[in-house]
Amino acid sequence: MTTKLLTIIEKDGKAAKDKDPNLSDAELRRVYRTMVQTRIMDERALTLQRQGAIGFYLQALGQEASHIGSALPMQDSDWFFPAYRQPGIMLLRGADLDDIVNEWFGNDGDTSKGRQMPVHYSLRSINFVSISSPIGTQLSQAAGAAMAAKIRGDDTVFMTYCGDGGTSSNDFHAGLNFAAVYQAPCVFIVENNQWAISVPSTNQTKSESMAAKAQAYGMPGVRVDGNDILAVYRVCKEAVDRARKGGGPTLVETVTYRMGSHSSSDDADRYRDAKEHESWKQRDPIERFRKYLEKKGIWNEEFQSEIEESFKQDLNDAIKRAKARPKPAAATLFDDVYLQPTQQLIEQRDELLGLEGPESDEIGEFPL
Amino acid sequence: MTLLGAVTDALKTEMRNDDRVVVFGEDVGKKGGVFGATEGIQAEFGEERCFDTPLSECGIIGTAVGMAVYGIRPIAEIQFMDFIYPAFDQIVSEAAKMRYRSGGEYTCPMVIRTPYGGGIRGGHYHSQSSEAYFCHTPGLKVVVPSTAADAKGLLISSIRDEDPVMFLEPKRIYRTHKGEVPDGEHVVPLGKGRIVREGTDCTVIAWGAMVSTCEKAADEAAKQGKSIEIIDPRSLVPFDEDIVLESVKKTGRCCVVYEAPKSCSFGSEIAAIVAEKAIEYLEGPVARVGGFDTPFPYSLEHLYMPDVRRVVEGIKKTFTW
Ligand SMILES: Cc1ncc(C[n+]2csc(CCOP(=O)(O)OP(=O)(O)O)c2C)c(N)n1
Ligand SMILES: [Mg+2]
């Protein structure tokens, strides 16, 4: 069983020569930029939530290496079935910033037409399949999409995510089992951030690790330092290459930490030890990668401020545009239930549009 | 006390009364539930009687069935009703049918508590009212409080009941609804509705968070000279037909208000009962005011939820045809 933890970048930024995946300087810069952008976006969005401009937000603080590093070996034609904590993948794959920000506001420019809560993106433009709240459902779907690609003879690879909590879901079992039985080109990433809201990961399983579960399904399982982007990349590159060559699925456990509260509605200080948080802060994935880049002579202050300033500007512009857009029109409520609306939907729509008087003012705040 | 506080009070009261009662689910232990319904319970009763589970609704309900069959009293929390479906099989095929399929040899007295309903900016998956699926399943009881006192009294009755009970908590009014709640022992029987306010011209039937919306609508209708009687059935299964039929026979009109999609809802069932058993008293059509036959939206939630103007419109329909 390969449940030992793979690490490449040491605390001081040194990397073992024999393990360094030797990405080009340009690629290293792009990856670092994406990590910093992701953190800026998370901070800005939470502020918007606190100011009441958007209804909800959920950050990936501390998990930038885990999800950006895993997505890095995927090609443009490959597909993602994400959970809700992988925002950096959208930036890495060049999603339109307006598409991201409009979703938070649920305005008429939102690709999913304001139908879902913030962070439940649907971005066909980057093969990023519509996110759902129920934990784990994407896992068996990714296996199925991978089976379909195999049936069609395509060389597409599928990557899907869940948290430590997600490994307890029915779909974790179904997804891994099907993917293994049909040798589907699917890579399962478990981002073990130690917590499922207030429940520690030790409460999810008595397995010695999440990666260990792979053995029972008959697929390789790898445990990797999730705060080390080179290690995550290396492990996932191997898994993606294997899947593309017909070698079947892989389970990757990225060992990381949820640096923030579960969401804008949660307060982790109520159930988490501050010391634990502090010790993980020393292992910050961006800081660690920065030291590596600095050692290589790729990073300097100038580079840092260029990234920060240009992205903050772009983000602020996108937010300004998003704020100026209205909610989707009332009639759109009835679209997309089916391709053609039923008789009942048409009747209900016409009735709603014909109503007079003030609309409801009874909508409260999201309490979780 | 808030409706939420009354839920906690009921849990503690019954846990003190009956040492067979255990409470479990996701985040119910140290955190005390994502809404705070189980706050202080683990501290008072220990981790044996109040504990966090792995993230599996199927596991939560499957193990609750096993516990109930064996003879303790499980109270399982499903964090949001929208997340109950991985447990659907255990609820409808197992808990609901245990008594019948074993000829009464085995029974399944357990409570599934779950927050439900919209109006909190929760989008698709934190807002739905899916009571109809469960009302449609013989063997399950389905209970919905709309006041703090009822929340306590109905929850205690549900825990003491010999059959599986779905206890649906209207989360929008968890904290906004406040009312007097009797200390200690307080029991409200299942299957007995409540007249929320008396009136003579039209009967409005609503449960959960819709009751207060209907009260505001009744005030509005009063300005138009219509006297509205509001009935809260409090439990959908068993359903208090008598209180509804008696009222409709008096007012001659009936409007049912609910958050679930309009079609195939429990409200449709009530409309059918009234049509079947009180047609000769009706002076106008029975009206249904529900959510729309769409998934629960996010940005347009305020249009989806039945509000005062839609309830007033529904009442108007019972006068015009
Ligand atoms: C089926 C289901 N049950 C419960 C929830 C409520 N819920 C939302 S997130 C969460 C914890 C998830 O933890 P984990 O899988 O570790 O992911 P993380 O949030 O840590 O990224 C829970 C219980 C849900 N979304 N879906
Ligand atoms: Mg987690």
XYZ file of C-alpha atoms and ligand atoms in Angstrom:
716
model
C 0.000 0.000 0.000
C 1.330 3.394 -0.970
C -0.003 5.403 1.921
C 3.282 7.094 2.794
C 3.102 10.847 2.398
C 4.969 12.206 -0.624
C 6.607 15.620 -0.104
C 8.942 17.429 -2.519
C 9.340 21.022 -1.331
C 10.901 21.304 2.119
C 9.943 24.032 4.582
C 12.837 26.213 3.483
C 11.907 25.910 -0.196
C 14.512 23.310 -1.127
C 13.314 20.511 -3.400
C 14.783 17.060 -3.753
C 16.441 16.997 -7.217
C 15.331 13.470 -8.069
C 11.682 14.264 -7.330
C 11.316 17.791 -8.746
C 9.019 17.562 -11.782
C 11.104 20.339 -13.429
C 8.316 22.503 -14.760
C 9.451 25.360 -17.013
C 9.940 28.797 -15.467
C 6.951 30.126 -17.378
C 4.761 27.295 -16.100
C 5.976 27.808 -12.530
C 5.112 31.503 -12.767
C 1.666 30.738 -14.156
C 0.954 28.294 -11.349
C 2.134 30.690 -8.662
C 0.062 33.482 -10.171
C -3.025 31.278 -10.093
C -2.480 30.386 -6.434
C -2.133 34.018 -5.409
C -5.127 35.039 -7.506
C -7.218 32.315 -5.922
C -6.427 33.558 -2.447
C -7.131 37.176 -3.381
C -10.435 36.138 -4.930
C -11.411 34.168 -1.825
C -10.610 37.101 0.446
C -12.433 39.616 -1.714
C -15.518 37.414 -2.045
C -15.787 36.795 1.684
C -15.602 40.545 2.211
C -18.430 41.008 -0.274
C -20.443 38.486 1.718
C -19.698 40.290 4.987
C -20.803 43.547 3.398
C -24.072 41.933 2.368
C -23.365 42.283 -1.350
C -23.569 38.515 -1.913
C -25.526 35.931 0.070
C -22.921 33.272 0.809
C -19.322 32.322 0.170
C -17.024 29.397 0.781
C -13.230 29.693 0.605
C -10.461 27.285 -0.358
C -7.945 28.983 1.964
C -4.911 26.741 2.481
C -6.008 24.287 -0.197
C -4.618 26.151 -3.212
C -1.804 23.652 -3.843
C -4.127 20.729 -3.428
C -6.643 21.670 -6.087
C -4.520 23.726 -8.471
C -1.682 21.209 -8.407
C -4.005 18.302 -9.124
C -5.711 20.109 -12.008
C -2.420 21.157 -13.593
C -1.697 17.946 -15.563
C -5.184 17.972 -17.109
C -5.476 18.990 -20.773
C -7.981 21.539 -22.083
C -10.186 18.777 -23.501
C -10.275 16.916 -20.154
C -13.229 17.252 -17.819
C -13.801 18.146 -14.171
C -16.592 17.027 -11.877
C -15.707 19.360 -8.989
C -16.960 19.641 -5.435
C -17.449 23.209 -4.152
C -13.919 23.975 -2.897
C -11.782 24.149 -6.059
C -12.082 27.752 -7.285
C -8.462 27.880 -8.495
C -9.220 25.381 -11.265
C -11.395 27.982 -12.956
C -8.598 30.542 -12.890
C -5.988 27.993 -13.971
C -8.077 27.075 -16.995
C -8.665 30.666 -17.979
C -12.344 30.963 -17.142
C -13.839 34.375 -17.805
C -13.657 36.324 -14.533
C -17.096 37.797 -15.269
C -18.556 34.276 -15.373
C -17.175 33.628 -11.885
C -18.236 36.913 -10.319
C -21.676 36.994 -11.926
C -22.369 33.624 -10.304
C -21.789 35.088 -6.826
C -24.362 37.748 -7.540
C -26.771 35.397 -9.312
C -27.455 38.168 -11.804
C -28.667 37.975 -15.389
C -25.119 37.380 -16.610
C -24.656 34.259 -14.497
C -24.089 31.180 -16.691
C -26.545 29.281 -14.483
C -29.093 32.120 -14.563
C -29.101 32.810 -10.828
C -30.496 29.393 -10.059
C -27.906 28.306 -7.475
C -26.215 29.662 -4.360
C -22.807 31.320 -4.736
C -19.865 28.988 -5.540
C -22.046 26.443 -7.364
C -20.544 27.268 -10.753
C -21.360 25.681 -14.080
C -18.717 26.461 -16.706
C -19.016 24.468 -19.879
C -16.408 26.728 -21.462
C -13.694 24.992 -19.400
C -15.345 21.537 -19.041
C -16.260 22.248 -15.421
C -19.539 20.465 -14.756
C -22.306 22.123 -12.728
C -21.618 21.904 -8.970
C -24.206 20.450 -6.630
C -24.454 20.755 -2.832
C -25.286 17.138 -1.903
C -21.948 15.669 -0.903
C -20.362 13.056 -3.149
C -22.832 12.925 -6.045
C -20.190 14.023 -8.554
C -18.020 10.968 -7.861
C -20.194 8.354 -9.552
C -21.059 10.821 -12.317
C -17.389 11.314 -13.119
C -16.951 7.553 -13.259
C -19.881 7.357 -15.675
C -18.565 10.114 -17.915
C -15.224 8.332 -17.971
C -16.956 5.077 -18.895
C -18.717 6.921 -21.728
C -15.453 8.333 -23.057
C -13.996 4.843 -23.011
C -17.013 3.459 -24.873
C -16.629 6.177 -27.492
C -12.888 5.635 -27.780
C -12.008 9.215 -26.747
C -8.802 9.833 -24.832
C -10.415 12.310 -22.409
C -9.494 12.075 -18.728
C -11.878 12.953 -15.901
C -10.978 14.381 -12.533
C -13.362 14.586 -9.618
C -13.059 15.897 -6.089
C -14.471 15.342 -2.649
C -13.477 16.106 0.925
C -12.668 13.790 3.823
C -16.366 13.900 4.703
C -17.242 12.943 1.151
C -15.432 9.604 1.533
C -18.313 8.480 3.765
C -20.942 9.117 1.093
C -22.682 6.357 -0.855
C -21.359 7.785 -4.107
C -17.757 7.471 -2.979
C -18.216 3.735 -2.877
C -20.273 3.555 -6.057
C -17.965 5.862 -7.996
C -14.718 4.134 -7.082
C -16.182 0.688 -7.535
C -17.612 1.388 -10.989
C -14.514 3.234 -12.166
C -12.346 0.296 -11.141
C -14.632 -2.413 -12.523
C -14.789 -0.671 -15.911
C -11.191 0.626 -15.761
C -12.537 4.097 -16.493
C -10.117 7.002 -17.083
C -11.012 8.823 -13.889
C -8.848 10.363 -11.169
C -10.461 10.760 -7.740
C -8.990 13.491 -5.557
C -9.851 13.415 -1.867
C -8.883 16.755 -0.384
C -8.432 15.712 3.210
C -8.564 19.100 4.924
C -9.065 17.406 8.314
C -12.590 18.709 8.872
C -16.135 18.225 7.606
C -17.682 21.362 9.071
C -17.133 20.555 12.800
C -16.447 16.834 12.469
C -12.752 15.817 12.393
C -11.624 13.426 9.656
C -10.782 10.829 12.329
C -14.553 10.580 12.820
C -15.106 9.614 9.163
C -13.082 6.427 8.982
C -10.944 3.974 10.903
C -8.833 3.332 7.777
C -5.228 4.346 8.316
C -5.727 6.851 5.501
C -8.187 7.791 2.783
C -5.720 6.590 0.146
C -5.713 3.144 1.752
C -9.304 2.663 0.643
C -8.105 2.377 -2.970
C -6.698 -1.065 -2.310
C -10.096 -2.530 -1.587
C -11.448 -1.151 -4.866
C -8.506 -2.463 -6.850
C -6.880 0.776 -7.927
C -3.698 2.627 -6.990
C -4.029 4.888 -3.954
C -1.535 7.657 -3.244
C -1.177 9.953 -0.279
C 0.493 13.241 -0.932
C 1.403 16.397 0.970
C -1.476 18.578 -0.157
C 0.317 21.799 0.709
C 3.189 20.994 -1.622
C 2.152 21.872 -5.146
C 4.989 20.040 -6.843
C 4.236 16.828 -4.996
C 0.527 17.070 -5.794
C 1.321 17.783 -9.441
C 3.743 14.893 -9.732
C 1.347 12.345 -8.266
C -1.595 13.554 -10.330
C 0.423 13.731 -13.540
C 1.204 10.070 -13.118
C -2.448 9.268 -12.452
C -3.713 11.319 -15.406
C -1.137 9.799 -17.779
C -2.034 6.306 -16.608
C -5.741 6.958 -17.086
C -5.160 8.314 -20.580
C -3.154 5.245 -21.541
C -5.965 2.933 -20.490
C -4.525 2.095 -17.072
C -7.748 2.867 -15.177
C -8.580 5.053 -12.189
C -6.472 6.316 -9.287
C -7.369 7.615 -5.845
C -5.233 10.513 -4.615
C -5.491 11.786 -1.060
C -4.101 15.300 -0.636
C -3.359 15.910 3.024
C -4.119 19.544 3.679
C -5.994 21.865 6.021
C -9.071 24.068 5.834
C -7.503 27.340 7.004
C -10.811 29.164 7.220
C -14.230 28.379 8.589
C -16.362 25.945 6.617
C -18.242 28.784 4.950
C -19.407 32.333 5.544
C -22.043 30.908 7.895
C -19.681 28.921 10.102
C -17.361 29.949 12.938
C -14.588 27.376 13.285
C -13.249 28.959 16.491
C -16.200 27.394 18.260
C -14.993 23.846 17.724
C -11.361 23.996 16.583
C -8.170 24.373 18.554
C -6.271 27.571 17.697
C -2.964 25.694 18.097
C -3.868 23.310 15.297
C -4.619 26.231 13.014
C -1.356 27.912 13.970
C 0.718 24.820 13.200
C -0.826 24.477 9.743
C -0.220 28.140 9.083
C 3.493 27.321 9.192
C 2.871 24.982 6.275
C 1.077 27.493 4.075
C 1.170 26.149 0.497
C 1.669 29.518 -1.194
C 4.438 30.557 1.162
C 6.204 27.260 0.627
C 6.021 27.469 -3.156
C 7.178 31.090 -3.028
C 10.329 30.072 -1.168
C 11.010 27.426 -3.809
C 10.593 29.977 -6.586
C 12.754 32.468 -4.754
C 15.541 29.908 -4.475
C 15.284 29.361 -8.212
C 15.462 33.106 -8.824
C 11.984 33.202 -10.310
C 10.188 35.137 -7.588
C 10.796 38.689 -6.399
C 8.745 41.446 -4.766
C 8.099 43.054 -8.095
C 6.561 39.893 -9.502
C 4.399 39.606 -6.387
C 3.035 43.137 -6.575
C 2.454 42.857 -10.308
C 0.290 39.767 -9.714
C -1.594 41.333 -6.844
C -2.208 44.710 -8.374
C -3.277 43.547 -11.794
C -5.603 40.879 -10.429
C -7.179 43.149 -7.827
C -7.866 45.620 -10.599
C -9.422 42.971 -12.858
C -11.482 41.609 -9.995
C -12.748 45.002 -8.919
C -13.749 45.777 -12.482
C -15.617 42.473 -12.746
C -17.375 43.123 -9.428
C -18.402 46.582 -10.562
C -19.878 45.151 -13.750
C -21.626 42.351 -11.853
C -23.168 44.757 -9.345
C -24.608 46.805 -12.175
C -26.485 43.868 -13.662
C -30.068 43.109 -12.655
C -31.470 39.841 -11.359
C -32.617 37.452 -14.066
C -36.080 38.352 -15.410
C -39.027 36.796 -13.560
C -40.082 34.738 -16.584
C -36.736 32.886 -16.592
C -37.821 31.121 -13.403
C -39.798 28.737 -15.610
C -37.112 28.096 -18.248
C -34.920 24.982 -18.338
C -37.150 22.823 -16.163
C -37.651 20.918 -19.402
C -36.697 21.735 -22.957
C -40.381 22.610 -23.519
C -42.385 23.971 -20.570
C -45.420 21.950 -19.536
C -48.940 23.322 -19.638
C -48.813 23.811 -15.857
C -45.547 25.758 -16.017
C -46.935 28.086 -18.678
C -50.056 28.688 -16.613
C -48.024 29.349 -13.460
C -45.693 31.716 -15.311
C -48.547 33.726 -16.784
C -50.227 33.945 -13.417
C -47.053 35.199 -11.723
C -46.376 37.804 -14.398
C -49.954 39.038 -14.087
C -49.757 39.689 -10.344
C -49.904 43.185 -8.953
C -48.728 44.604 -5.643
C -45.463 44.366 -3.706
C -43.338 41.232 -3.834
C -42.359 39.238 -0.763
C -40.054 40.882 1.743
C -39.864 37.754 3.886
C -36.554 36.322 2.704
C -34.192 35.902 5.659
C -30.449 35.289 5.863
C -28.727 31.976 5.194
C -28.016 30.647 8.682
C -25.403 27.927 7.979
C -38.545 31.095 23.604
C -37.709 30.628 19.907
C -39.013 27.690 17.889
C -35.411 26.494 17.725
C -35.053 26.750 21.501
C -38.249 24.754 21.920
C -36.803 21.932 19.826
C -33.742 21.830 22.087
C -35.976 21.970 25.149
C -38.043 19.025 23.918
C -34.947 16.943 23.198
C -33.514 17.613 26.646
C -36.832 16.996 28.362
C -37.267 13.593 26.752
C -33.612 12.631 27.207
C -34.027 13.296 30.937
C -37.286 11.371 30.986
C -36.209 8.359 29.007
C -32.668 7.043 29.028
C -33.302 5.055 25.848
C -33.288 8.278 23.821
C -30.144 9.016 21.783
C -29.468 11.919 19.409
C -27.074 11.778 16.478
C -26.260 13.169 13.048
C -23.733 15.432 11.348
C -22.288 18.223 13.526
C -24.809 17.676 16.340
C -22.152 17.039 19.014
C -19.629 19.707 19.941
C -20.997 22.253 17.475
C -24.548 21.569 18.628
C -25.897 21.333 15.091
C -25.455 23.802 12.256
C -28.527 25.658 13.467
C -27.856 25.062 17.167
C -30.788 22.700 17.791
C -28.658 20.274 19.808
C -26.638 22.902 21.642
C -25.598 21.744 25.107
C -26.945 18.229 24.645
C -23.604 16.479 24.340
C -22.331 18.446 27.334
C -25.286 17.331 29.454
C -25.788 13.755 28.266
C -22.329 12.700 27.097
C -20.978 11.338 23.847
C -22.792 8.025 24.186
C -26.164 9.704 23.896
C -25.328 12.584 21.573
C -22.750 12.035 18.870
C -21.474 13.106 15.452
C -21.662 10.568 12.667
C -19.667 10.103 9.481
C -21.095 12.067 6.556
C -23.674 9.526 5.425
C -27.397 10.062 5.628
C -27.881 6.456 4.565
C -25.716 5.401 7.495
C -27.522 7.714 9.896
C -30.971 6.395 9.048
C -29.940 2.774 8.517
C -28.345 2.637 11.950
C -31.340 4.441 13.461
C -33.607 1.712 12.074
C -31.372 -0.925 13.634
C -31.390 0.853 16.983
C -35.155 1.234 16.945
C -35.686 -2.410 16.036
C -33.396 -3.387 18.894
C -35.242 -1.235 21.386
C -33.639 2.135 22.003
C -35.114 5.453 20.835
C -33.036 7.093 18.119
C -33.526 10.699 17.111
C -31.606 11.206 13.884
C -30.885 14.679 12.580
C -30.622 15.197 8.836
C -28.832 18.530 8.483
C -31.112 19.783 5.696
C -34.132 17.980 4.280
C -32.538 18.479 0.858
C -29.823 15.987 1.874
C -32.161 13.219 2.978
C -32.242 11.348 -0.333
C -29.238 9.072 0.208
C -31.373 7.728 3.088
C -34.591 7.495 1.089
C -34.407 3.721 0.766
C -33.890 3.235 4.491
C -36.836 5.520 5.232
C -39.436 4.363 2.721
C -38.473 0.699 2.320
C -37.297 -0.055 5.836
C -38.450 2.267 8.629
C -41.900 2.760 7.079
C -42.562 -0.915 6.426
C -40.964 -2.685 9.370
C -44.163 -3.071 11.380
C -46.300 -4.163 8.424
C -43.892 -6.525 6.763
C -43.086 -8.343 9.990
C -46.749 -8.664 10.908
C -46.116 -6.412 13.898
C -43.262 -8.553 15.256
C -40.761 -5.769 14.757
C -41.397 -2.050 14.982
C -39.428 1.066 14.257
C -40.161 3.873 16.719
C -37.726 6.615 15.742
C -37.727 10.302 14.903
C -36.052 11.912 11.919
C -35.665 15.625 12.632
C -34.835 17.830 9.726
C -34.968 21.553 8.892
C -36.979 22.209 5.741
C -38.389 25.039 3.658
C -37.248 28.171 1.899
C -36.860 31.859 2.446
C -33.257 31.805 3.676
C -31.311 32.390 0.429
C -30.329 28.745 0.365
C -30.897 27.920 -3.301
C -31.846 24.461 -4.571
C -30.320 22.416 -1.819
C -31.121 24.275 1.374
C -34.741 25.210 0.747
C -36.981 22.416 -0.419
C -40.237 21.211 1.118
C -40.411 17.584 0.130
C -43.030 16.413 2.631
C -45.173 14.906 -0.140
C -42.724 12.039 -0.790
C -43.024 11.003 2.831
C -46.750 11.601 3.244
C -47.142 9.292 0.255
C -45.385 6.470 2.085
C -47.695 4.399 4.280
C -46.119 3.699 7.659
C -44.529 7.107 8.207
C -45.946 9.930 10.266
C -45.160 13.472 9.158
C -45.260 16.321 11.660
C -44.678 20.074 11.126
C -44.816 22.657 13.945
C -45.430 26.346 13.319
C -45.053 27.700 16.854
C -42.540 27.228 19.646
C -45.055 25.587 21.994
C -46.173 23.176 19.287
C -42.564 22.411 18.383
C -41.950 21.225 21.922
C -45.236 19.409 22.416
C -45.255 17.718 19.026
C -41.609 16.674 19.238
C -42.176 15.049 22.628
C -45.190 13.191 21.222
C -43.145 12.130 18.206
C -40.399 10.713 20.408
C -42.974 8.783 22.439
C -44.783 7.514 19.349
C -44.500 3.816 18.524
C -44.039 4.480 14.788
C -41.396 6.300 12.738
C -41.998 10.044 12.599
C -40.574 12.624 10.219
C -40.350 15.844 12.210
C -39.967 18.754 9.796
C -38.709 22.008 11.273
C -39.496 25.237 9.393
C -36.025 26.754 9.411
C -37.002 30.217 8.206
C -38.845 30.844 11.468
C -36.380 28.958 13.731
C -35.309 32.207 15.354
C -37.868 34.711 14.162
C -40.816 32.933 15.741
C -40.975 33.407 19.502
C -43.680 32.310 21.901
C -44.515 31.025 25.365
C -43.456 27.429 25.943
C -44.577 25.452 29.009
C -41.750 24.210 31.265
C -41.020 20.486 31.541
C -43.732 18.077 30.464
C -45.719 19.440 27.493
C -47.451 17.152 25.036
C -49.387 18.030 21.889
C -51.023 14.950 20.373
C -50.287 14.000 16.753
C -53.284 14.197 14.430
C -54.975 17.182 16.055
C -55.026 20.428 14.084
C -55.125 23.926 15.502
C -57.394 26.825 14.630
C -54.918 29.671 14.277
C -57.621 32.288 13.919
C -61.363 32.123 13.509
C -63.196 33.544 10.543
C -66.375 33.091 8.563
C -65.727 33.557 4.829
C -62.854 31.340 3.760
C -60.738 28.595 5.334
C -57.006 28.846 4.700
C -54.959 25.762 5.531
C -51.207 26.099 6.006
C -48.360 24.597 8.000
C -44.811 25.500 9.011
C -43.530 28.929 7.989
C -46.539 29.485 5.724
C -48.821 29.959 8.738
C -47.418 33.391 9.531
C -47.527 34.390 5.857
C -51.207 33.418 5.843
C -51.861 35.451 8.978
C -50.536 38.543 7.214
C -52.591 37.668 4.151
C -55.669 37.318 6.369
C -55.071 40.842 7.700
C -54.869 42.034 4.118
C -58.080 40.188 3.196
C -59.815 41.681 6.231
C -59.191 45.117 4.738
C -61.171 43.898 1.736
C -63.958 42.791 4.049
C -63.184 39.077 4.041
C -63.052 37.142 7.307
C -60.476 34.342 7.082
C -60.223 31.237 9.249
C -56.721 29.753 9.377
C -56.074 26.121 10.209
C -52.702 24.567 10.926
C -53.031 20.758 10.745
C -49.734 20.382 12.693
C -49.354 16.831 11.506
C -49.916 15.913 7.860
C -49.953 12.205 8.673
C -52.093 11.482 10.639
C -54.260 14.247 9.209
C -57.057 15.901 11.173
C -59.815 15.852 8.554
C -62.489 16.819 11.034
C -61.090 20.226 11.871
C -60.719 21.079 8.172
C -64.119 19.792 7.075
C -65.910 21.460 9.961
C -64.299 24.760 9.072
C -65.004 24.476 5.342
C -68.619 23.572 6.061
C -68.814 26.808 8.015
C -67.007 29.141 5.602
C -67.908 27.469 2.306
C -64.512 28.265 0.848
C -61.063 26.705 0.997
C -57.551 27.763 0.032
C -54.512 25.574 0.735
C -51.088 27.234 1.012
C -47.737 25.448 0.933
C -44.142 25.929 -0.186
C -43.729 22.693 -2.139
C -44.201 22.612 -5.924
C -47.903 23.022 -6.625
C -48.530 19.715 -8.389
C -48.816 16.366 -6.552
C -48.271 18.082 -3.210
C -49.852 17.307 0.160
C -51.929 20.427 -0.452
C -53.385 18.684 -3.477
C -54.439 15.866 -1.148
C -56.231 18.305 1.137
C -58.016 19.837 -1.848
C -59.135 16.350 -2.851
C -60.423 15.548 0.643
C -62.452 18.761 0.696
C -63.832 18.090 -2.787
C -64.745 14.535 -1.809
C -66.314 15.214 1.554
C -67.616 18.781 1.552
C -68.517 19.563 -2.057
C -72.079 20.409 -1.184
C -70.905 23.135 1.197
C -68.503 24.800 -1.226
C -69.470 28.163 -2.645
C -66.408 28.433 -4.887
C -63.462 26.448 -6.192
C -60.794 25.143 -3.842
C -57.586 27.101 -4.449
C -54.020 25.843 -4.173
C -51.237 28.367 -3.614
C -47.896 26.590 -3.773
C -44.358 26.928 -4.971
C -44.037 26.587 -8.730
C -43.417 23.315 -10.546
C -39.741 24.237 -10.901
C -36.667 23.397 -8.851
C -36.189 25.833 -5.965
C -34.409 28.930 -7.355
C -31.817 31.246 -5.798
C -32.058 34.778 -7.169
C -35.811 34.595 -7.786
C -36.666 32.915 -4.500
C -38.833 35.860 -3.477
C -41.077 35.117 -6.439
C -41.117 31.359 -5.905
C -42.233 31.410 -2.271
C -45.939 31.971 -1.710
C -46.166 35.476 -0.261
C -48.950 37.726 0.972
C -49.995 38.885 -2.481
C -50.182 35.335 -3.835
C -52.172 34.100 -0.841
C -54.568 37.052 -1.160
C -54.905 36.192 -4.844
C -55.623 32.573 -3.922
C -58.306 33.624 -1.462
C -59.825 35.816 -4.165
C -60.098 32.798 -6.453
C -62.332 31.015 -3.971
C -64.784 33.906 -4.349
C -64.670 34.198 -8.136
C -65.236 31.557 -10.763
C -25.449 14.689 1.479
C -25.089 15.913 2.257
N -25.168 15.902 3.605
C -24.864 16.988 4.313
C -24.455 18.133 3.703
C -24.119 19.379 4.514
N -22.682 19.631 4.417
C -22.192 20.536 3.568
S -20.539 20.550 3.544
C -20.442 19.347 4.731
C -19.102 18.864 5.167
C -18.273 18.359 4.038
O -17.003 18.021 4.468
P -15.901 17.478 3.474
O -16.486 16.441 2.590
O -14.731 17.098 4.273
O -15.585 18.732 2.537
P -14.983 20.148 2.960
O -16.139 21.037 3.248
O -14.098 19.954 4.136
O -14.255 20.621 1.756
C -21.717 18.961 5.123
C -21.999 17.971 6.168
C -24.386 18.115 2.298
N -24.005 19.179 1.590
N -24.702 17.003 1.604
Mg -13.090 18.254 4.775
